[in-house]
Structures are given as C-alpha cells and as structure tokens.
PDB file of C-alpha atoms and ligand atoms in Angstrom:
ATOM      1  CA  UNK A 289      23.190  11.945  18.820  1.00  0.00           C
ATOM      2  CA  UNK A 290      20.317  10.214  17.011  1.00  0.00           C
ATOM      3  CA  UNK A 291      20.588   6.151  17.453  1.00  0.00           C
ATOM      4  CA  UNK A 292      20.133   4.447  14.017  1.00  0.00           C
ATOM      5  CA  UNK A 293      18.706   0.340  13.489  1.00  0.00           C
ATOM      6  CA  UNK A 294      19.000  -0.477  10.202  1.00  0.00           C
ATOM      7  CA  UNK A 295      16.858  -3.030   8.761  1.00  0.00           C
ATOM      8  CA  UNK A 296      18.472  -4.898   5.811  1.00  0.00           C
ATOM      9  CA  UNK A 297      17.429  -8.166   3.785  1.00  0.00           C
ATOM     10  CA  UNK A 298      20.335  -8.090   1.107  1.00  0.00           C
ATOM     11  CA  UNK A 299      23.497  -6.743  -0.213  1.00  0.00           C
ATOM     12  CA  UNK A 300      23.659  -3.547   2.200  1.00  0.00           C
ATOM     13  CA  UNK A 301      24.709  -0.993  -0.042  1.00  0.00           C
ATOM     14  CA  UNK A 302      22.119   1.400   0.933  1.00  0.00           C
ATOM     15  CA  UNK A 303      23.571   0.006   4.603  1.00  0.00           C
ATOM     16  CA  UNK A 304      26.931   1.222   3.178  1.00  0.00           C
ATOM     17  CA  UNK A 305      26.139   4.424   2.111  1.00  0.00           C
ATOM     18  CA  UNK A 306      24.860   5.427   5.681  1.00  0.00           C
ATOM     19  CA  UNK A 307      28.220   4.169   7.599  1.00  0.00           C
ATOM     20  CA  UNK A 308      30.387   5.674   4.822  1.00  0.00           C
ATOM     21  CA  UNK A 309      28.220   9.323   5.135  1.00  0.00           C
ATOM     22  CA  UNK A 310      29.180   9.001   8.853  1.00  0.00           C
ATOM     23  CA  UNK A 311      32.672   8.640   8.049  1.00  0.00           C
ATOM     24  CA  UNK A 312      32.985  10.784   5.375  1.00  0.00           C
ATOM     25  CA  UNK A 313      30.867  13.505   7.952  1.00  0.00           C
ATOM     26  CA  UNK A 314      27.901  14.001   5.117  1.00  0.00           C
ATOM     27  CA  UNK A 315      25.876  12.617   8.055  1.00  0.00           C
ATOM     28  CA  UNK A 316      26.530  14.194  11.473  1.00  0.00           C
ATOM     29  CA  UNK A 317      24.855  13.937  15.089  1.00  0.00           C
ATOM     30  CA  UNK A 318      23.544   9.890  14.070  1.00  0.00           C
ATOM     31  CA  UNK A 319      25.244   6.517  14.667  1.00  0.00           C
ATOM     32  CA  UNK A 320      24.563   3.089  13.805  1.00  0.00           C
ATOM     33  CA  UNK A 321      23.536   0.901  16.691  1.00  0.00           C
ATOM     34  CA  UNK A 322      22.194  -2.278  15.660  1.00  0.00           C
ATOM     35  CA  UNK A 323      21.579  -3.788  11.922  1.00  0.00           C
ATOM     36  CA  UNK A 324      19.184  -6.340  11.759  1.00  0.00           C
ATOM     37  CA  UNK A 325      18.498  -8.422   8.821  1.00  0.00           C
ATOM     38  CA  UNK A 326      15.620 -10.759   7.961  1.00  0.00           C
ATOM     39  CA  UNK A 327      17.948 -12.784   6.177  1.00  0.00           C
ATOM     40  CA  UNK A 328      20.972 -14.931   7.715  1.00  0.00           C
ATOM     41  CA  UNK A 329      22.607 -15.032   4.510  1.00  0.00           C
ATOM     42  CA  UNK A 330      22.479 -11.116   3.690  1.00  0.00           C
ATOM     43  CA  UNK A 331      25.891  -9.892   2.940  1.00  0.00           C
ATOM     44  CA  UNK A 332      24.688  -6.679   4.893  1.00  0.00           C
ATOM     45  CA  UNK A 333      25.466  -8.665   7.821  1.00  0.00           C
ATOM     46  CA  UNK A 334      28.747  -8.647   6.700  1.00  0.00           C
ATOM     47  CA  UNK A 335      29.419  -4.873   5.766  1.00  0.00           C
ATOM     48  CA  UNK A 336      27.846  -4.564   9.722  1.00  0.00           C
ATOM     49  CA  UNK A 337      30.052  -6.719  11.913  1.00  0.00           C
ATOM     50  CA  UNK A 338      33.135  -5.024   9.799  1.00  0.00           C
ATOM     51  CA  UNK A 339      32.290  -2.209  11.025  1.00  0.00           C
ATOM     52  CA  UNK A 340      31.903  -3.613  14.319  1.00  0.00           C
ATOM     53  CA  UNK A 341      28.722  -2.654  14.623  1.00  0.00           C
ATOM     54  CA  UNK A 342      25.815  -5.451  16.360  1.00  0.00           C
ATOM     55  CA  UNK A 343      23.944  -7.574  14.444  1.00  0.00           C
ATOM     56  CA  UNK A 344      20.282  -9.277  14.386  1.00  0.00           C
ATOM     57  CA  UNK A 345      18.771 -11.582  12.643  1.00  0.00           C
ATOM     58  CA  UNK A 346      14.796 -12.249  13.388  1.00  0.00           C
ATOM     59  CA  UNK A 347      13.651 -14.105  10.714  1.00  0.00           C
ATOM     60  CA  UNK A 348      10.096 -15.386   9.517  1.00  0.00           C
ATOM     61  CA  UNK A 349      10.605 -19.141   9.549  1.00  0.00           C
ATOM     62  CA  UNK A 350      11.775 -19.235  13.280  1.00  0.00           C
ATOM     63  CA  UNK A 351       8.698 -18.142  14.558  1.00  0.00           C
ATOM     64  CA  UNK A 352       5.867 -20.414  14.584  1.00  0.00           C
ATOM     65  CA  UNK A 353       3.227 -17.584  13.886  1.00  0.00           C
ATOM     66  CA  UNK A 354       3.049 -14.287  12.542  1.00  0.00           C
ATOM     67  CA  UNK A 355       2.057 -13.042  15.947  1.00  0.00           C
ATOM     68  CA  UNK A 356       5.371 -14.094  17.786  1.00  0.00           C
ATOM     69  CA  UNK A 357       7.858 -12.976  14.946  1.00  0.00           C
ATOM     70  CA  UNK A 358       6.292  -9.555  15.008  1.00  0.00           C
ATOM     71  CA  UNK A 359       6.530  -9.360  19.065  1.00  0.00           C
ATOM     72  CA  UNK A 360      10.448 -10.158  18.292  1.00  0.00           C
ATOM     73  CA  UNK A 361      11.087  -8.077  15.829  1.00  0.00           C
ATOM     74  CA  UNK A 362       9.590  -5.047  18.321  1.00  0.00           C
ATOM     75  CA  UNK A 363      11.984  -6.563  21.067  1.00  0.00           C
ATOM     76  CA  UNK A 364      15.071  -6.600  19.188  1.00  0.00           C
ATOM     77  CA  UNK A 365      14.501  -2.767  18.051  1.00  0.00           C
ATOM     78  CA  UNK A 366      13.568  -1.862  21.672  1.00  0.00           C
ATOM     79  CA  UNK A 367      16.548  -3.757  22.798  1.00  0.00           C
ATOM     80  CA  UNK A 368      18.813  -1.580  20.400  1.00  0.00           C
ATOM     81  CA  UNK A 369      17.533   1.848  22.084  1.00  0.00           C
ATOM     82  CA  UNK A 370      17.247   3.161  18.095  1.00  0.00           C
ATOM     83  CA  UNK A 371      15.676   7.009  18.007  1.00  0.00           C
ATOM     84  CA  UNK A 372      15.231   6.119  14.008  1.00  0.00           C
ATOM     85  CA  UNK A 373      14.641   2.772  12.432  1.00  0.00           C
ATOM     86  CA  UNK A 374      15.930   3.155   8.593  1.00  0.00           C
ATOM     87  CA  UNK A 375      15.091   0.430   6.338  1.00  0.00           C
ATOM     88  CA  UNK A 376      17.655   0.001   4.122  1.00  0.00           C
ATOM     89  CA  UNK A 377      17.226  -2.534   1.159  1.00  0.00           C
ATOM     90  CA  UNK A 378      14.467  -4.405   3.531  1.00  0.00           C
ATOM     91  CA  UNK A 379      11.732  -6.617   2.107  1.00  0.00           C
ATOM     92  CA  UNK A 380       9.946  -7.294   5.070  1.00  0.00           C
ATOM     93  CA  UNK A 381       6.606  -5.502   5.365  1.00  0.00           C
ATOM     94  CA  UNK A 382       6.716  -3.632   9.195  1.00  0.00           C
ATOM     95  CA  UNK A 383       4.086  -5.266  11.434  1.00  0.00           C
ATOM     96  CA  UNK A 384       1.516  -2.679  12.743  1.00  0.00           C
ATOM     97  CA  UNK A 385       2.770  -3.481  15.701  1.00  0.00           C
ATOM     98  CA  UNK A 386       6.226  -1.865  15.471  1.00  0.00           C
ATOM     99  CA  UNK A 387       4.989   1.240  13.070  1.00  0.00           C
ATOM    100  CA  UNK A 388       2.480   2.042  16.370  1.00  0.00           C
ATOM    101  CA  UNK A 389       5.981   2.004  18.591  1.00  0.00           C
ATOM    102  CA  UNK A 390       7.633   4.332  16.220  1.00  0.00           C
ATOM    103  CA  UNK A 391       5.196   6.555  14.296  1.00  0.00           C
ATOM    104  CA  UNK A 392       7.136   8.705  12.495  1.00  0.00           C
ATOM    105  CA  UNK A 393      10.239   6.979  13.035  1.00  0.00           C
ATOM    106  CA  UNK A 394      10.519   4.653  10.361  1.00  0.00           C
ATOM    107  CA  UNK A 395      12.235   5.291   7.194  1.00  0.00           C
ATOM    108  CA  UNK A 396      12.209   3.458   3.763  1.00  0.00           C
ATOM    109  CA  UNK A 397      14.247   4.047   1.115  1.00  0.00           C
ATOM    110  CA  UNK A 398      11.929   2.931  -2.239  1.00  0.00           C
ATOM    111  CA  UNK A 399      13.477   2.840  -5.625  1.00  0.00           C
ATOM    112  CA  UNK A 400      10.809   4.752  -7.764  1.00  0.00           C
ATOM    113  CA  UNK A 401       9.214   8.217  -7.768  1.00  0.00           C
ATOM    114  CA  UNK A 402       6.583   7.492  -5.530  1.00  0.00           C
ATOM    115  CA  UNK A 403       3.721   7.005  -6.364  1.00  0.00           C
ATOM    116  CA  UNK A 404       4.721   5.725  -9.749  1.00  0.00           C
ATOM    117  CA  UNK A 405       5.600   2.085  -9.682  1.00  0.00           C
ATOM    118  CA  UNK A 406       5.357   1.429  -5.642  1.00  0.00           C
ATOM    119  CA  UNK A 407       2.851  -0.331  -3.529  1.00  0.00           C
ATOM    120  CA  UNK A 408       2.234  -4.248  -3.382  1.00  0.00           C
ATOM    121  CA  UNK A 409       4.893  -6.350  -5.743  1.00  0.00           C
ATOM    122  CA  UNK A 410       7.127  -3.270  -6.232  1.00  0.00           C
ATOM    123  CA  UNK A 411      10.282  -4.072  -4.839  1.00  0.00           C
ATOM    124  CA  UNK A 412      13.861  -4.872  -5.875  1.00  0.00           C
ATOM    125  CA  UNK A 413      14.287  -5.433  -9.734  1.00  0.00           C
ATOM    126  CA  UNK A 414      11.030  -6.132 -10.525  1.00  0.00           C
ATOM    127  CA  UNK A 415      10.290  -1.772 -10.050  1.00  0.00           C
ATOM    128  CA  UNK A 416      12.698  -1.079 -12.461  1.00  0.00           C
ATOM    129  CA  UNK A 417      11.740  -4.079 -15.114  1.00  0.00           C
ATOM    130  CA  UNK A 418       7.713  -2.117 -14.657  1.00  0.00           C
ATOM    131  CA  UNK A 419       9.726   1.227 -14.853  1.00  0.00           C
ATOM    132  CA  UNK A 420      11.330  -0.365 -18.576  1.00  0.00           C
ATOM    133  CA  UNK A 421       8.191  -1.718 -19.173  1.00  0.00           C
ATOM    134  CA  UNK A 422       6.104   1.505 -19.174  1.00  0.00           C
ATOM    135  CA  UNK A 423       8.585   3.257 -20.830  1.00  0.00           C
ATOM    136  CA  UNK A 424       9.081   6.560 -18.527  1.00  0.00           C
ATOM    137  CA  UNK A 425      11.709   9.051 -19.308  1.00  0.00           C
ATOM    138  CA  UNK A 426      12.524   9.169 -15.630  1.00  0.00           C
ATOM    139  CA  UNK A 427      12.497   7.627 -12.740  1.00  0.00           C
ATOM    140  CA  UNK A 428      14.334   8.233  -9.049  1.00  0.00           C
ATOM    141  CA  UNK A 429      14.104   7.057  -5.663  1.00  0.00           C
ATOM    142  CA  UNK A 430      12.115   8.148  -2.840  1.00  0.00           C
ATOM    143  CA  UNK A 431      12.781   8.281   1.381  1.00  0.00           C
ATOM    144  CA  UNK A 432       9.606   8.639   3.228  1.00  0.00           C
ATOM    145  CA  UNK A 433       8.030   7.317   6.969  1.00  0.00           C
ATOM    146  CA  UNK A 434       6.427   4.242   6.932  1.00  0.00           C
ATOM    147  CA  UNK A 435       3.121   4.166   8.410  1.00  0.00           C
ATOM    148  CA  UNK A 436       1.026   1.199   8.088  1.00  0.00           C
ATOM    149  CA  UNK A 437       0.903   0.510   4.195  1.00  0.00           C
ATOM    150  CA  UNK A 438       3.284  -0.331   1.881  1.00  0.00           C
ATOM    151  CA  UNK A 439       5.129   2.831   0.642  1.00  0.00           C
ATOM    152  CA  UNK A 440       2.666   5.206   1.148  1.00  0.00           C
ATOM    153  CA  UNK A 441       3.790   7.427   4.543  1.00  0.00           C
ATOM    154  CA  UNK A 442       4.752  10.884   4.152  1.00  0.00           C
ATOM    155  CA  UNK A 443       7.585  11.613   1.357  1.00  0.00           C
ATOM    156  CA  UNK A 444      10.929  13.048   2.726  1.00  0.00           C
ATOM    157  CA  UNK A 445      13.562  12.939  -0.016  1.00  0.00           C
ATOM    158  CA  UNK A 446      12.901  12.261  -3.970  1.00  0.00           C
ATOM    159  CA  UNK A 447      15.408  12.376  -6.155  1.00  0.00           C
ATOM    160  CA  UNK A 448      15.064  11.575 -10.166  1.00  0.00           C
ATOM    161  CA  UNK A 449      17.515   9.596 -12.531  1.00  0.00           C
ATOM    162  CA  UNK A 450      16.830   9.415 -16.271  1.00  0.00           C
ATOM    163  CA  UNK A 451      15.911   6.258 -18.069  1.00  0.00           C
ATOM    164  CA  UNK A 452      18.756   5.891 -20.775  1.00  0.00           C
ATOM    165  CA  UNK A 453      17.436   4.216 -24.477  1.00  0.00           C
ATOM    166  CA  UNK A 454      18.737   0.672 -23.936  1.00  0.00           C
ATOM    167  CA  UNK A 455      18.877   0.422 -20.221  1.00  0.00           C
ATOM    168  CA  UNK A 456      18.532  -2.923 -18.420  1.00  0.00           C
ATOM    169  CA  UNK A 457      16.812  -3.483 -15.330  1.00  0.00           C
ATOM    170  CA  UNK A 458      20.104  -4.278 -13.906  1.00  0.00           C
ATOM    171  CA  UNK A 459      21.677  -1.198 -15.524  1.00  0.00           C
ATOM    172  CA  UNK A 460      18.959   1.005 -14.406  1.00  0.00           C
ATOM    173  CA  UNK A 461      18.957  -0.243 -10.876  1.00  0.00           C
ATOM    174  CA  UNK A 462      22.241   0.418 -10.191  1.00  0.00           C
ATOM    175  CA  UNK A 463      22.136   4.160 -11.853  1.00  0.00           C
ATOM    176  CA  UNK A 464      19.123   4.475  -8.945  1.00  0.00           C
ATOM    177  CA  UNK A 465      21.306   3.302  -6.380  1.00  0.00           C
ATOM    178  CA  UNK A 466      24.168   5.178  -7.375  1.00  0.00           C
ATOM    179  CA  UNK A 467      22.420   8.379  -8.360  1.00  0.00           C
ATOM    180  CA  UNK A 468      19.501   8.388  -5.937  1.00  0.00           C
ATOM    181  CA  UNK A 469      19.373   5.726  -3.165  1.00  0.00           C
ATOM    182  CA  UNK A 470      22.978   6.432  -1.763  1.00  0.00           C
ATOM    183  CA  UNK A 471      22.600  10.124  -1.656  1.00  0.00           C
ATOM    184  CA  UNK A 472      19.115  10.974  -0.216  1.00  0.00           C
ATOM    185  CA  UNK A 473      19.145   8.104   2.251  1.00  0.00           C
ATOM    186  CA  UNK A 474      22.149   9.482   4.351  1.00  0.00           C
ATOM    187  CA  UNK A 475      20.855  13.123   3.465  1.00  0.00           C
ATOM    188  CA  UNK A 476      17.204  12.114   5.189  1.00  0.00           C
ATOM    189  CA  UNK A 477      19.059  10.606   7.920  1.00  0.00           C
ATOM    190  CA  UNK A 478      20.939  13.559   8.381  1.00  0.00           C
ATOM    191  CA  UNK A 479      18.263  15.955   7.837  1.00  0.00           C
ATOM    192  CA  UNK A 480      16.184  14.106  10.886  1.00  0.00           C
ATOM    193  CA  UNK A 481      19.179  13.984  13.122  1.00  0.00           C
ATOM    194  CA  UNK A 482      19.629  17.741  12.612  1.00  0.00           C
ATOM    195  CA  UNK A 483      16.386  17.987  13.849  1.00  0.00           C
ATOM    196  CA  UNK A 484      15.430  19.742  10.693  1.00  0.00           C
ATOM    197  CA  UNK A 485      12.249  17.265  10.208  1.00  0.00           C
ATOM    198  CA  UNK A 486       9.014  17.154  11.018  1.00  0.00           C
ATOM    199  CA  UNK A 487       5.693  15.989   9.618  1.00  0.00           C
ATOM    200  CA  UNK A 488       2.096  18.177   9.920  1.00  0.00           C
ATOM    201  CA  UNK A 489      -1.186  17.427   8.926  1.00  0.00           C
ATOM    202  CA  UNK A 490       0.535  14.342   6.815  1.00  0.00           C
ATOM    203  CA  UNK A 491       3.059  16.054   4.950  1.00  0.00           C
ATOM    204  CA  UNK A 492       6.798  16.708   5.993  1.00  0.00           C
ATOM    205  CA  UNK A 493       8.032  20.032   6.754  1.00  0.00           C
ATOM    206  CA  UNK A 494      11.919  20.493   6.121  1.00  0.00           C
ATOM    207  CA  UNK A 495      13.046  23.436   8.081  1.00  0.00           C
ATOM    208  CA  UNK A 496      15.873  25.541   6.171  1.00  0.00           C
TER     209      UNK A 496
HETATM  210  C1  GRF B 669      18.166  -1.738  -3.639  1.00  0.00           C
HETATM  211  O1  GRF B 669      17.610  -0.612  -5.056  1.00  0.00           O
HETATM  212  C2  GRF B 669      17.017  -0.980  -3.096  1.00  0.00           C
HETATM  213  O2  GRF B 669      15.969   0.228  -2.491  1.00  0.00           O
HETATM  214  C3  GRF B 669      15.928  -2.046  -3.023  1.00  0.00           C
HETATM  215  O3  GRF B 669      16.621  -3.336  -2.831  1.00  0.00           O
HETATM  216  C4  GRF B 669      17.592  -2.757  -3.474  1.00  0.00           C
HETATM  217  C5  GRF B 669      19.231  -3.197  -2.563  1.00  0.00           C
HETATM  218  O4  GRF B 669      19.458  -2.816  -1.534  1.00  0.00           O
HETATM  219  N1  GRF B 669      15.204  -2.298  -1.800  1.00  0.00           N
HETATM  220  P1  GRF B 669      21.191  -3.215  -0.778  1.00  0.00           P
HETATM  221  O5  GRF B 669      21.922  -3.131  -1.683  1.00  0.00           O
HETATM  222  O6  GRF B 669      20.530  -4.323  -0.447  1.00  0.00           O
HETATM  223  O7  GRF B 669      20.636  -1.673   0.342  1.00  0.00           O
END
C-alpha cells in the first residue's frame, strides 16, 4: 500500500479527486495518510478532516527563518511515514532539503502543458491568463516529478484541453481542472502505486 502525504494550499479540488478515486477504486494500492497545508484557511483541510485524514499546517510565517520552516516541513513529512509526496494545488516552493529526502518521490500537478506556461510566476489563475493572452488553441495539465527547479522535473502524464473562443481565465481554469487535473493526478498515483513507473536518464518510463 503506497502511503501518500498530500500538500495543499487552497480549495483542495485535486485532493478531493484523489480521495474520490481511491474511494471508487480508480486508484488502487494507495491511501492518503496525511494532508499538509501551508495555509490555515485552506478549504482542503476541511476536505481532509471530513475524510478522517490527519492534517498539519506548516506555515512559513510561523518560523523565524527559512531553514527552520524547511526542517519543520521535512519533519512533518517524515513523521507521516509517506512513501510519496503529492503536491495538489500546492503553492509552496519545495525546499531542496525535502527534494533530496524524497528523490523521484514527489509529484506535482501543473495546470499547463510543460514546458509551456510554467516556471517562476506561473501558478493558479495566472497560468490561464497567460494562455489566453498568447492565444494558444490547446492547453492542459501536467503531472511531473519534482526536482530542485520549478516545474522542471521528469514529466509523467499530460492531458490536452481545448481553449474555446471567448473563454475567461476562470472558465478555462475550471475546464483544465475538470478535464485534465482531476483525471491525470489520480492516474499518476495509481501508476506509481502499482509499480508501473520508473525514471531512466531523467525521463519517465511507464510499464504497459
Ligand atoms: C489548480 O488549478 C491547481 O493546478 C493549481 O491551483 C488550482 C487549485 O487547486 N495549483 P486545488 O483546487 O487547491 O487542488
């Protein structure tokens, strides 16, 4: 059974998609053992509590300097006993200390088709605003392993989503979540939980 620690910052719809997929059997051999938020106000914490999942809040402003926050985050993850860390709508840049402790064992969902519209400054609604401003016809979402960079790790799954004439950023964000994020994040977890994923020379290999 793959133990998951899910890191959240906001509404938690991606967390909910994971919980629902475990519940309905779309995801097997995995369970969420901890939900960690960097915001005490995150509705994702409500979702976790409703599901009976232990939660923790590790907020940067509660620590005098970055290093103590980094150590507290690592401790919270290690105490959870998680095998895989899942960043689900998580807006925290994961410290190198944590990346080093979980090599190819942290995955992130990004709401665009990496390498487009990603990296520093591209998060949340701003990603979709940039997509609309550029006028691309297709966007989507990406699940990737987290390395020391921002949205730079090996890509595991991607799913394309059509940009429609007249889309607002909010409408596009919802479509990307519904048609892509909420599907490929659980799928990625199921593949990893069932031993189908390896990383070879920096690229993901998925067994049939
Ligand atoms: C999603 O688009 C996610 O990709 C981005 O934040 C949005 C909300 O995520 N990082 P959630 O509802 O908190 O899972």
